Amino acid sequence: MNPYEVLGVREGASKEEIRKAYLELVKKYHPDKYRNNPLADLAEEKLKEINEAYNMLNQGGYSRGQSSSSGGASYQRVIELVERGQIPEAERLLSQLPSGTGQWHFCRAAITARLGRYGEAQQHLQAAMRLEPGNPTYQAAYQQMMGAMNQQRQTAFSGQKDTDDICRVCTALYFADCCCECMGGDFISCC
């Protein structure tokens, strides 16, 4: 993979040109734009490719003929394992890598988020952003996580869907109780 081609910039482009191209592509392929869209998986793959290309150029780890950034291959492997759901293997590999780096915290965030420990994941993403404040991959992941958490809160507190579901359950229980009482039984003894 040539990261310059992925980002659509000329070889030798300035950091500002690379960053601008990256941000435009992130907006174009952001997961929020592809919710409930059959192209969501394709957009997600494209975004991964874009992030990898940007990281390669941003970290200075690309030279012609090279397929992955130096030093980042192990961290990339951790992320791949997390995406496949192989959490114990991802944790084992991460434990062998130097801790305290932005990449380490980013991988730890991916693992803890996959385990449903979102508060811990949020803390690791914040640590990654503190260590590498200009890293757009960490910023995009943090924004995506915060967006998902806000959407969950809105869904949980909107009450409409949950209320409808609870009403259906209560109606079904009441109906079952009535039917049982008509037959001489009692499904719910308190009423």
Coordinates of C-alpha atoms in Angstrom, one line a residue:
M1 CA 0.0 0.0 0.0
N2 CA 1.3 3.4 -0.9
P3 CA -0.1 5.8 1.8
Y4 CA 0.2 8.8 -0.5
E5 CA -2.1 7.1 -3.0
V6 CA -4.5 6.1 -0.3
L7 CA -4.7 9.7 0.9
G8 CA -4.7 11.1 -2.6
V9 CA -1.7 13.4 -2.1
R10 CA 1.5 13.6 -4.1
E11 CA 4.7 12.0 -2.7
G12 CA 6.6 14.5 -0.6
A13 CA 3.4 16.4 0.3
S14 CA 3.7 18.7 3.4
K15 CA 2.4 17.5 6.8
E16 CA -0.4 20.1 6.4
E17 CA -1.4 18.8 3.0
I18 CA -1.4 15.2 4.3
R19 CA -3.4 16.2 7.4
K20 CA -6.0 18.2 5.3
A21 CA -6.5 15.2 2.9
Y22 CA -6.8 12.8 5.9
L23 CA -9.4 14.9 7.6
E24 CA -11.5 15.2 4.4
L25 CA -11.4 11.4 3.9
V26 CA -12.3 10.8 7.6
K27 CA -15.4 13.0 7.1
K28 CA -16.3 11.2 3.9
Y29 CA -16.0 7.7 5.3
H30 CA -17.0 8.3 9.0
P31 CA -19.2 5.5 10.4
D32 CA -22.0 7.9 11.4
K33 CA -22.6 8.6 7.7
Y34 CA -23.1 4.9 6.9
R35 CA -25.4 3.9 9.7
N36 CA -28.0 1.4 8.5
N37 CA -26.3 1.5 5.1
P38 CA -25.3 -1.6 3.2
L39 CA -21.9 0.0 2.5
A40 CA -21.1 0.4 6.2
D41 CA -18.6 -2.4 6.2
L42 CA -16.8 -1.2 3.1
A43 CA -16.6 2.4 4.5
E44 CA -15.2 0.9 7.8
E45 CA -12.5 -0.9 5.9
K46 CA -11.7 2.2 3.8
L47 CA -11.4 4.2 7.1
K48 CA -9.0 1.7 8.5
E49 CA -6.9 1.9 5.4
I50 CA -7.0 5.7 5.6
N51 CA -6.0 5.7 9.3
E52 CA -3.1 3.3 8.6
A53 CA -1.9 5.4 5.7
Y54 CA -2.0 8.6 7.8
N55 CA -0.2 7.0 10.7
M56 CA 2.5 5.7 8.3
L57 CA 3.2 9.1 7.0
N58 CA 2.7 11.0 10.2
Q59 CA 5.2 8.8 12.1
G60 CA 7.7 8.9 9.2
G61 CA 7.5 5.1 8.9
Y62 CA 7.0 4.8 5.2
S63 CA 9.6 4.5 2.5
R64 CA 9.0 3.2 -1.1
G65 CA 8.4 -0.5 -1.1
Q66 CA 7.4 -0.7 2.6
S67 CA 4.0 -2.1 3.5
S68 CA 3.7 -1.1 7.1
S69 CA 5.1 1.4 9.6
S70 CA 8.1 0.3 11.6
G71 CA 7.3 -0.4 15.2
G72 CA 3.6 -0.2 14.7
A73 CA 3.0 -3.6 13.2
S74 CA 2.6 -5.3 16.7
Y75 CA 0.1 -2.6 17.7
Q76 CA -1.7 -3.1 14.5
R77 CA -1.8 -6.8 15.1
V78 CA -3.4 -6.1 18.6
I79 CA -6.2 -4.1 16.9
E80 CA -6.7 -6.8 14.3
L81 CA -7.1 -9.4 17.1
V82 CA -9.6 -7.1 18.9
E83 CA -11.6 -6.7 15.7
R84 CA -11.8 -10.5 15.4
G85 CA -12.9 -10.8 19.0
Q86 CA -9.7 -12.6 20.1
I87 CA -9.4 -10.5 23.2
P88 CA -7.2 -12.9 25.3
E89 CA -4.6 -13.1 22.5
A90 CA -4.8 -9.3 22.0
E91 CA -4.2 -8.7 25.7
R92 CA -1.3 -11.2 25.7
L93 CA 0.4 -9.5 22.8
L94 CA -0.2 -6.0 24.3
S95 CA 1.4 -7.1 27.6
Q96 CA 4.6 -7.8 25.7
L97 CA 4.7 -4.3 24.2
P98 CA 6.1 -1.1 25.9
S99 CA 3.3 0.4 28.0
G100 CA 2.8 4.1 28.4
T101 CA 2.9 5.1 24.7
G102 CA 0.0 6.6 22.8
Q103 CA -0.3 3.4 20.7
W104 CA -0.4 1.2 23.8
H105 CA -3.2 3.3 25.4
F106 CA -5.1 3.2 22.1
C107 CA -4.9 -0.6 21.9
R108 CA -5.8 -0.9 25.6
A109 CA -8.9 1.3 24.9
A110 CA -9.9 -0.9 22.0
I111 CA -9.6 -4.0 24.3
T112 CA -11.5 -2.5 27.2
A113 CA -14.2 -1.1 24.9
R114 CA -14.7 -4.5 23.4
L115 CA -15.1 -5.9 26.9
G116 CA -17.8 -3.3 27.6
R117 CA -15.7 -1.2 30.0
Y118 CA -16.4 2.1 28.3
G119 CA -15.3 4.3 31.2
E120 CA -11.9 2.6 31.2
A121 CA -11.7 2.8 27.4
Q122 CA -12.4 6.5 27.5
Q123 CA -9.6 7.0 30.0
H124 CA -7.1 5.2 27.8
L125 CA -8.1 7.2 24.8
Q126 CA -7.7 10.4 26.8
A127 CA -4.2 9.2 27.8
A128 CA -3.3 8.4 24.2
M129 CA -4.5 11.9 23.1
R130 CA -2.4 13.5 25.9
L131 CA 0.7 11.6 24.8
E132 CA 0.1 12.4 21.1
P133 CA -2.1 15.5 21.0
G134 CA -2.0 15.8 17.2
N135 CA -3.0 12.2 16.4
P136 CA -6.2 12.3 14.4
T137 CA -6.8 8.5 14.8
Y138 CA -7.1 8.9 18.5
Q139 CA -9.2 12.0 18.2
A140 CA -11.5 10.3 15.8
A141 CA -11.8 7.2 17.9
Y142 CA -12.6 9.3 21.0
Q143 CA -15.2 11.3 19.1
Q144 CA -16.8 8.1 17.8
M145 CA -16.9 6.6 21.3
M146 CA -18.4 9.8 22.8
G147 CA -21.0 9.9 20.0
A148 CA -22.0 6.3 20.6
M149 CA -22.2 6.8 24.3
N150 CA -24.4 9.9 23.8
Q151 CA -26.6 8.1 21.5
Q152 CA -27.0 5.3 24.0
R153 CA -27.9 7.8 26.7
Q154 CA -30.5 9.4 24.4
T155 CA -32.0 6.1 23.6
A156 CA -32.1 5.0 27.2
F157 CA -33.7 8.2 28.4
S158 CA -36.0 8.9 25.6
G159 CA -38.4 6.4 27.1
Q160 CA -40.5 5.8 24.0
K161 CA -39.1 2.4 23.0
D162 CA -38.6 1.2 26.5
T163 CA -42.1 2.3 27.5
D164 CA -43.7 0.6 24.6
D165 CA -41.8 -2.6 25.4
I166 CA -42.8 -2.5 29.1
C167 CA -46.5 -1.8 28.2
R168 CA -46.5 -4.8 25.8
V169 CA -45.0 -7.0 28.6
C170 CA -47.6 -5.8 31.2
T171 CA -50.4 -6.2 28.7
A172 CA -49.3 -9.8 27.9
L173 CA -49.0 -10.6 31.6
Y174 CA -52.5 -9.2 32.3
F175 CA -53.9 -11.1 29.4
A176 CA -52.3 -14.3 30.6
D177 CA -53.6 -13.8 34.1
C178 CA -57.2 -13.2 32.8
C179 CA -57.0 -16.3 30.7
C180 CA -55.8 -18.4 33.6
E181 CA -58.5 -17.0 35.9
C182 CA -61.1 -17.9 33.4
M183 CA -59.9 -21.4 33.4
G184 CA -59.9 -21.6 37.2
G185 CA -56.2 -20.9 37.7
D186 CA -54.2 -17.9 38.7
F187 CA -51.1 -16.7 36.8
I188 CA -50.5 -13.7 39.0
S189 CA -51.6 -14.3 42.5
C190 CA -51.6 -10.7 43.7
C191 CA -54.4 -9.5 41.3

